[in-house]
PDB file of C-alpha atoms in Angstrom:
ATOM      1  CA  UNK B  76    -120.801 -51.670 -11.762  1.00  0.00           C
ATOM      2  CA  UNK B  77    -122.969 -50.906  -8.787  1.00  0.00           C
ATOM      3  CA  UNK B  78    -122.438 -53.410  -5.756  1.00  0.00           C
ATOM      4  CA  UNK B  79    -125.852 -54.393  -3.521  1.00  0.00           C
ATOM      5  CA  UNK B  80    -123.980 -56.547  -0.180  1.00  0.00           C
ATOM      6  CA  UNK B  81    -126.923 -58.204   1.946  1.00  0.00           C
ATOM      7  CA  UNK B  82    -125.303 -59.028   4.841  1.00  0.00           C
ATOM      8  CA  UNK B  83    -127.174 -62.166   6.665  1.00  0.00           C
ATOM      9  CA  UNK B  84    -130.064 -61.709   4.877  1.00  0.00           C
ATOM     10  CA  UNK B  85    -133.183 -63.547   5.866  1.00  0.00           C
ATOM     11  CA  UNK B  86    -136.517 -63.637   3.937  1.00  0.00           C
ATOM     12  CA  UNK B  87    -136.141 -64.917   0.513  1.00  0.00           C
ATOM     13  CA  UNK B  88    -139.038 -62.830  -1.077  1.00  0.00           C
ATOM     14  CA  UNK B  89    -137.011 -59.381  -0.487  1.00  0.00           C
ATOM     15  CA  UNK B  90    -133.770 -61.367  -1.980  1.00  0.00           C
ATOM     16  CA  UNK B  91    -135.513 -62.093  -4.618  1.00  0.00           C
ATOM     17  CA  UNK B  92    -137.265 -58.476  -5.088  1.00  0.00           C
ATOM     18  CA  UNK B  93    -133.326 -57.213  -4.847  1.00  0.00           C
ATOM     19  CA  UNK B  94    -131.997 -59.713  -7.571  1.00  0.00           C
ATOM     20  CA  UNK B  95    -134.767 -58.641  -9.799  1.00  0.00           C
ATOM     21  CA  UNK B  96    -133.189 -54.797  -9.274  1.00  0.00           C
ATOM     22  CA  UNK B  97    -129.885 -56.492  -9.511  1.00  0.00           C
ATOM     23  CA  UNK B  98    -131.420 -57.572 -13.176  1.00  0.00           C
ATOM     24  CA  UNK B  99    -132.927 -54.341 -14.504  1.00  0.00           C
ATOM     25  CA  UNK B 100    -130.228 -52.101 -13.488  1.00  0.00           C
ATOM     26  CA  UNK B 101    -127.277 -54.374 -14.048  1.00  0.00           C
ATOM     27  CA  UNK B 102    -125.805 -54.294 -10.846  1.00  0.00           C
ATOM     28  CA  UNK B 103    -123.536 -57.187  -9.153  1.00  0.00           C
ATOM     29  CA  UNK B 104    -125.226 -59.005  -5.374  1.00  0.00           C
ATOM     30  CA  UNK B 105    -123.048 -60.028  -2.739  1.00  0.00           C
ATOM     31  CA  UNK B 106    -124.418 -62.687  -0.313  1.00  0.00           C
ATOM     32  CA  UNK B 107    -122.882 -62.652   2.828  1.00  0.00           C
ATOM     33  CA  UNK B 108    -124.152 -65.909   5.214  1.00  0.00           C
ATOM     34  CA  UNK B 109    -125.791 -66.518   6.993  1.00  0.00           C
ATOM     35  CA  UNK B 110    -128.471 -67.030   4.310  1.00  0.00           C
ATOM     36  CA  UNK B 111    -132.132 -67.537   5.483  1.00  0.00           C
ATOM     37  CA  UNK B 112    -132.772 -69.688   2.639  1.00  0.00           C
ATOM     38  CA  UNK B 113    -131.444 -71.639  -0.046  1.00  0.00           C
ATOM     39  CA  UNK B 114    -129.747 -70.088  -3.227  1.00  0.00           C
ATOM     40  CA  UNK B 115    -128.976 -73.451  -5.318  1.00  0.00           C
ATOM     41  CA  UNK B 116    -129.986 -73.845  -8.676  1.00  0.00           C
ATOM     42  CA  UNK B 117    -132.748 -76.327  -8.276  1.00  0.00           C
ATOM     43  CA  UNK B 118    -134.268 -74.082  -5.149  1.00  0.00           C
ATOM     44  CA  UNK B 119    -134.051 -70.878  -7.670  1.00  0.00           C
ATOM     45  CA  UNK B 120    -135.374 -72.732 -10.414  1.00  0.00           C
ATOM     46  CA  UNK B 121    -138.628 -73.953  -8.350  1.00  0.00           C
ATOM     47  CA  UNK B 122    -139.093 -70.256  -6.833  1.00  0.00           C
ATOM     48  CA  UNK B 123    -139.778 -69.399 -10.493  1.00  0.00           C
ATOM     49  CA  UNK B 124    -136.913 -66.738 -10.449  1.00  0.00           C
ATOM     50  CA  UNK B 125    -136.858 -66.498 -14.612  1.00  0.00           C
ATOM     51  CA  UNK B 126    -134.667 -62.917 -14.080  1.00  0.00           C
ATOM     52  CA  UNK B 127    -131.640 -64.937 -11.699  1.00  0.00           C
ATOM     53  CA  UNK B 128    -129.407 -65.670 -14.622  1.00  0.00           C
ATOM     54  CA  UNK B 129    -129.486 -61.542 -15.541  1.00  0.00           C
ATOM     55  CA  UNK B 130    -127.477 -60.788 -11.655  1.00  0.00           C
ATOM     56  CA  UNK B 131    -124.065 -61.946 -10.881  1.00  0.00           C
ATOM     57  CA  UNK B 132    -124.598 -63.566  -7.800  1.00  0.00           C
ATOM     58  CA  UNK B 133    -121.348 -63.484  -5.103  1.00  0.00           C
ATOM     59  CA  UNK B 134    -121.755 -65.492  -2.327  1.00  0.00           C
ATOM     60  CA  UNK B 135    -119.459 -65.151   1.181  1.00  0.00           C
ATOM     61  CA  UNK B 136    -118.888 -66.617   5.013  1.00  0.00           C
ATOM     62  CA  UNK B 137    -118.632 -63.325   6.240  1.00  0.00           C
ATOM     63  CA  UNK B 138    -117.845 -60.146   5.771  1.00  0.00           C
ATOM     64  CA  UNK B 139    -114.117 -60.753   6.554  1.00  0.00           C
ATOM     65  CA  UNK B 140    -114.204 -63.305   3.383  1.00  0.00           C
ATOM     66  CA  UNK B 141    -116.083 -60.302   1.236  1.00  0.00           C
ATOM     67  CA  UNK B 142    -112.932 -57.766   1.778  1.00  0.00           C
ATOM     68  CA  UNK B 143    -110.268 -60.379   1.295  1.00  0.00           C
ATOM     69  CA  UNK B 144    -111.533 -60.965  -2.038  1.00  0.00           C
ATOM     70  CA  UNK B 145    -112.412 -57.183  -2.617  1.00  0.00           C
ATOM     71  CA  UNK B 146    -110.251 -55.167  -0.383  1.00  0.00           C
ATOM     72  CA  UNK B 147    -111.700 -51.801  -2.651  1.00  0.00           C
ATOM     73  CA  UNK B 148    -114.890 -52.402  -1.050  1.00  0.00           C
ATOM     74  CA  UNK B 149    -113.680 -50.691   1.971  1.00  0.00           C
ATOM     75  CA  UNK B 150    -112.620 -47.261   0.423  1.00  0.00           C
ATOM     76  CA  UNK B 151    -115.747 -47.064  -1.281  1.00  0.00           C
ATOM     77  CA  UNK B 152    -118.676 -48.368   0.827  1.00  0.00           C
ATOM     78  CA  UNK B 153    -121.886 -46.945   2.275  1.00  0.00           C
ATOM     79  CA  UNK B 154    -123.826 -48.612   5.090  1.00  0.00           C
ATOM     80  CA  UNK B 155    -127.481 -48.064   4.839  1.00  0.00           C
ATOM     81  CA  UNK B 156    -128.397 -48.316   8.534  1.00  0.00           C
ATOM     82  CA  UNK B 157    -131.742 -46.195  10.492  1.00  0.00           C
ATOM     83  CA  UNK B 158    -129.528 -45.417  13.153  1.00  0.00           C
ATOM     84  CA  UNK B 159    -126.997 -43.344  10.651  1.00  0.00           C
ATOM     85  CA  UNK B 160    -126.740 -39.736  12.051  1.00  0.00           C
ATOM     86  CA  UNK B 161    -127.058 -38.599   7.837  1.00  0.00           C
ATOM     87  CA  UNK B 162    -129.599 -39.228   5.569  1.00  0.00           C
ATOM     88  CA  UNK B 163    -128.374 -40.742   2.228  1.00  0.00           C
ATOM     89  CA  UNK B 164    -128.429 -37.550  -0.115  1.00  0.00           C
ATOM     90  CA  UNK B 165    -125.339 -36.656   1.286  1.00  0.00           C
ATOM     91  CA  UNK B 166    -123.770 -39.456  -0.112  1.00  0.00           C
ATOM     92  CA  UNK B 167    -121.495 -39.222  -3.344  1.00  0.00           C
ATOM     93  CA  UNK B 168    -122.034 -42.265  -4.998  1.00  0.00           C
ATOM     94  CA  UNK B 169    -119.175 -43.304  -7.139  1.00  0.00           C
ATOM     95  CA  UNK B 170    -120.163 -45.963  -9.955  1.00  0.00           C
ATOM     96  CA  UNK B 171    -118.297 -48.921  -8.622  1.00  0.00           C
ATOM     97  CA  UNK B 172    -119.736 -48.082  -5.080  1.00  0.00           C
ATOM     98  CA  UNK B 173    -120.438 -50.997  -2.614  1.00  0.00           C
ATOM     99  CA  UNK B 174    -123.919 -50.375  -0.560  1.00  0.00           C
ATOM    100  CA  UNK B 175    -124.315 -52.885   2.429  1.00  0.00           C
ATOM    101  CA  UNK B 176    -127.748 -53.771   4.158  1.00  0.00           C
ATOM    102  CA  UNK B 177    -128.154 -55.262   7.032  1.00  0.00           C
ATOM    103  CA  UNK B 178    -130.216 -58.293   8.111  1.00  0.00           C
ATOM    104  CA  UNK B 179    -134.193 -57.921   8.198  1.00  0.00           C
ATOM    105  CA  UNK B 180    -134.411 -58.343  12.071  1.00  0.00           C
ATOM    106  CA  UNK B 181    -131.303 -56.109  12.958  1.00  0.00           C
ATOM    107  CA  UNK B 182    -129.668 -54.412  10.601  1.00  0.00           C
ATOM    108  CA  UNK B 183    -125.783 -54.125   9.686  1.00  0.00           C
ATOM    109  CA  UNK B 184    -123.776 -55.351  13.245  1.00  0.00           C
ATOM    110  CA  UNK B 185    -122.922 -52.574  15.399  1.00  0.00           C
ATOM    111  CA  UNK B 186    -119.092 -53.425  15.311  1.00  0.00           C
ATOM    112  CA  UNK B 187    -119.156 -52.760  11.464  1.00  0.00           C
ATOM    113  CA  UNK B 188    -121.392 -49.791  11.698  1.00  0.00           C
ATOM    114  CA  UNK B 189    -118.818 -48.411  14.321  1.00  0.00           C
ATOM    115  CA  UNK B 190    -115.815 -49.156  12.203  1.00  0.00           C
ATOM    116  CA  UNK B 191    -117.380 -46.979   9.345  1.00  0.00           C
ATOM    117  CA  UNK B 192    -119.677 -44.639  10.721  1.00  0.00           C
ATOM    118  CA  UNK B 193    -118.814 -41.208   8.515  1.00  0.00           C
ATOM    119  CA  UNK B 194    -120.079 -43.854   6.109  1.00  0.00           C
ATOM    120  CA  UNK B 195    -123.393 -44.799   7.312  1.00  0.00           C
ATOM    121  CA  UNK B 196    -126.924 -43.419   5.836  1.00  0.00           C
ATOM    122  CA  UNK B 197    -130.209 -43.653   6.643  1.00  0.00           C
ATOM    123  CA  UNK B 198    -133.332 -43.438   4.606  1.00  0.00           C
ATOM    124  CA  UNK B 199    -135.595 -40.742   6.171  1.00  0.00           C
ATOM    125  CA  UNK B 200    -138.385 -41.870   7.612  1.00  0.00           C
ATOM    126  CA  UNK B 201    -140.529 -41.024  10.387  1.00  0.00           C
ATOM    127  CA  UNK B 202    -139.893 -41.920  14.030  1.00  0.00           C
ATOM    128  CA  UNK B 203    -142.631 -44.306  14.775  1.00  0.00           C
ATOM    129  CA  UNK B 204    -142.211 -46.505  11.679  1.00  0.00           C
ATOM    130  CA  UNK B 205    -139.510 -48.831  12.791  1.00  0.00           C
ATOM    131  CA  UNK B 206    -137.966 -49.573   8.913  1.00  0.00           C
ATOM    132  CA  UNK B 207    -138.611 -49.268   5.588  1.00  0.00           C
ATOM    133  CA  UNK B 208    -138.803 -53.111   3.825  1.00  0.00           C
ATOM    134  CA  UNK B 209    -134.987 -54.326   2.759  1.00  0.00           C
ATOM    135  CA  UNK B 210    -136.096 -54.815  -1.002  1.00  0.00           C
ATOM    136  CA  UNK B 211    -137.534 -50.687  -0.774  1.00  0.00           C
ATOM    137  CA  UNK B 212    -134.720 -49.703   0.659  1.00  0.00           C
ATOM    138  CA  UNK B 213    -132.177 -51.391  -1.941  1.00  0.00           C
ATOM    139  CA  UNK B 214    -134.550 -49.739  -4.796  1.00  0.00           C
ATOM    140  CA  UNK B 215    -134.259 -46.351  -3.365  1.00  0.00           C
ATOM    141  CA  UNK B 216    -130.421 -45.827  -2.513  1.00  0.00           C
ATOM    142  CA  UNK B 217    -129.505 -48.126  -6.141  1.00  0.00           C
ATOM    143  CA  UNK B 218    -131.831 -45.791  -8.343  1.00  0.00           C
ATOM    144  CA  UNK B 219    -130.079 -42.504  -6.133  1.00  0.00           C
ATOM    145  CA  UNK B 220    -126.671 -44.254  -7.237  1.00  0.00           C
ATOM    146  CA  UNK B 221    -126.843 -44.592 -10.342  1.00  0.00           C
ATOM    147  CA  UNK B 222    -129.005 -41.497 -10.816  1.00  0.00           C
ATOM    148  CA  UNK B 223    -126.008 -39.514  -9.163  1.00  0.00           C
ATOM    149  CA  UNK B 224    -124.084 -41.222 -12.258  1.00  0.00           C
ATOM    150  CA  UNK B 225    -126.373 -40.525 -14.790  1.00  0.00           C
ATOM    151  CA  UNK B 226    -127.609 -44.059 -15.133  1.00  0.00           C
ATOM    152  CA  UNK B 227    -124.625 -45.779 -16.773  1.00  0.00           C
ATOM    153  CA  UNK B 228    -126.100 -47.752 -19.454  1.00  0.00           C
ATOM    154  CA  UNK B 229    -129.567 -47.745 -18.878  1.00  0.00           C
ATOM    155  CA  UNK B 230    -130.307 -44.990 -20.796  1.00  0.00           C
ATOM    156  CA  UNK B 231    -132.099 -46.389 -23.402  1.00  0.00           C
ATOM    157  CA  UNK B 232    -135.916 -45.444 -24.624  1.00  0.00           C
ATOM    158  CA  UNK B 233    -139.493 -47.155 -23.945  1.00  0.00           C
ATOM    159  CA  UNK B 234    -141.581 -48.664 -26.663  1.00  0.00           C
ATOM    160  CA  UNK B 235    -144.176 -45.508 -26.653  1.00  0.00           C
ATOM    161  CA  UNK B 236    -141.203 -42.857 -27.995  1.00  0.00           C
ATOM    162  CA  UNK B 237    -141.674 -43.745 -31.590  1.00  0.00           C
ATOM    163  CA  UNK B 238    -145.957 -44.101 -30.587  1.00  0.00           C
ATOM    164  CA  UNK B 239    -146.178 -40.233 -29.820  1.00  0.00           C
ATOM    165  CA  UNK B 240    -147.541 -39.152 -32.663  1.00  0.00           C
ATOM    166  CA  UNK B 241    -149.405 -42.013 -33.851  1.00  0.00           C
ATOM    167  CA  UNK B 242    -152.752 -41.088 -32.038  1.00  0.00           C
TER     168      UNK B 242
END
């Protein structure tokens, strides 16, 4: 199962655009706080997030809390960062990967970008646009995962393959 880390994320409309990729692709969100909003029951239930019970939600302190409780994370981790010197389609995505984003306002912190930078990718983009938004960028680099592992799971067909002929 694919693992989507936000670390100190801020705006709850892109957490919520990330669960709902979380839902449709059946991949596992880590929370690491600082949270810029509230992630109770009663404060999901009133943002009219109907897809929330679809993601397993993980929530940490920090990212020292997230690797005591997974210590795999850190062989298998990519850092989706602008400042990466590689763009992400040199990645190998394993199945089980973990891909960490940073914080809206400044991205992953430069000590853990540091401590794994052969691991770092970037989205290309060009230079005058500062970033891509954090829910775009979690689409992108989950659908290049799990298309590099031909889509465990989600194979399945649309409503119009039996309608082909029917016209």
């Amino acid at each position: 199962m694919l693992n989507i880390v936000l670390v100190e994320p801020e705006i709850p409309q892109n957490c919520g655009n990330i669960a709902r990729t979380c839902a449709a692709t059946g991949s596992r969100l880590h929370l690491v706080r600082p949270l810029g909003f509230d992630i109770s029951e009663r404060a999901v239930r009133r943002a009219g997030l109907d897809y929330w019970h679809l993601v397993q939600v993980c929530d940490y302190e920090n990212l020292e809390a997230l690797f005591a409780l997974h210590p795999e994370a850190k062989d298998d981790l990519w850092l989706a960062t602008t400042k990466a010197p590689r763009d992400y389609t040199r990645a190998q995505f394993s199945p089980d990967c973990w891909l960490f984003f940073g914080k809206e306002t400044a991205g992953l912190p430069e000590s853990f970008r540091r401590e794994h930078y052969d691991r770092c990718i970037r989205l290309p983009m060009r230079e005058e646009a500062r970033s891509l938004n954090l829910s775009n960028s979690v689409a992108i680099l989950t659908y290049e995962a799990l298309r590099q592992n031909h889509f465990p799971g989600l194979l399945g067909t649309g409503e119009m393959k039996n309608n082909i002929n029917s016209k």
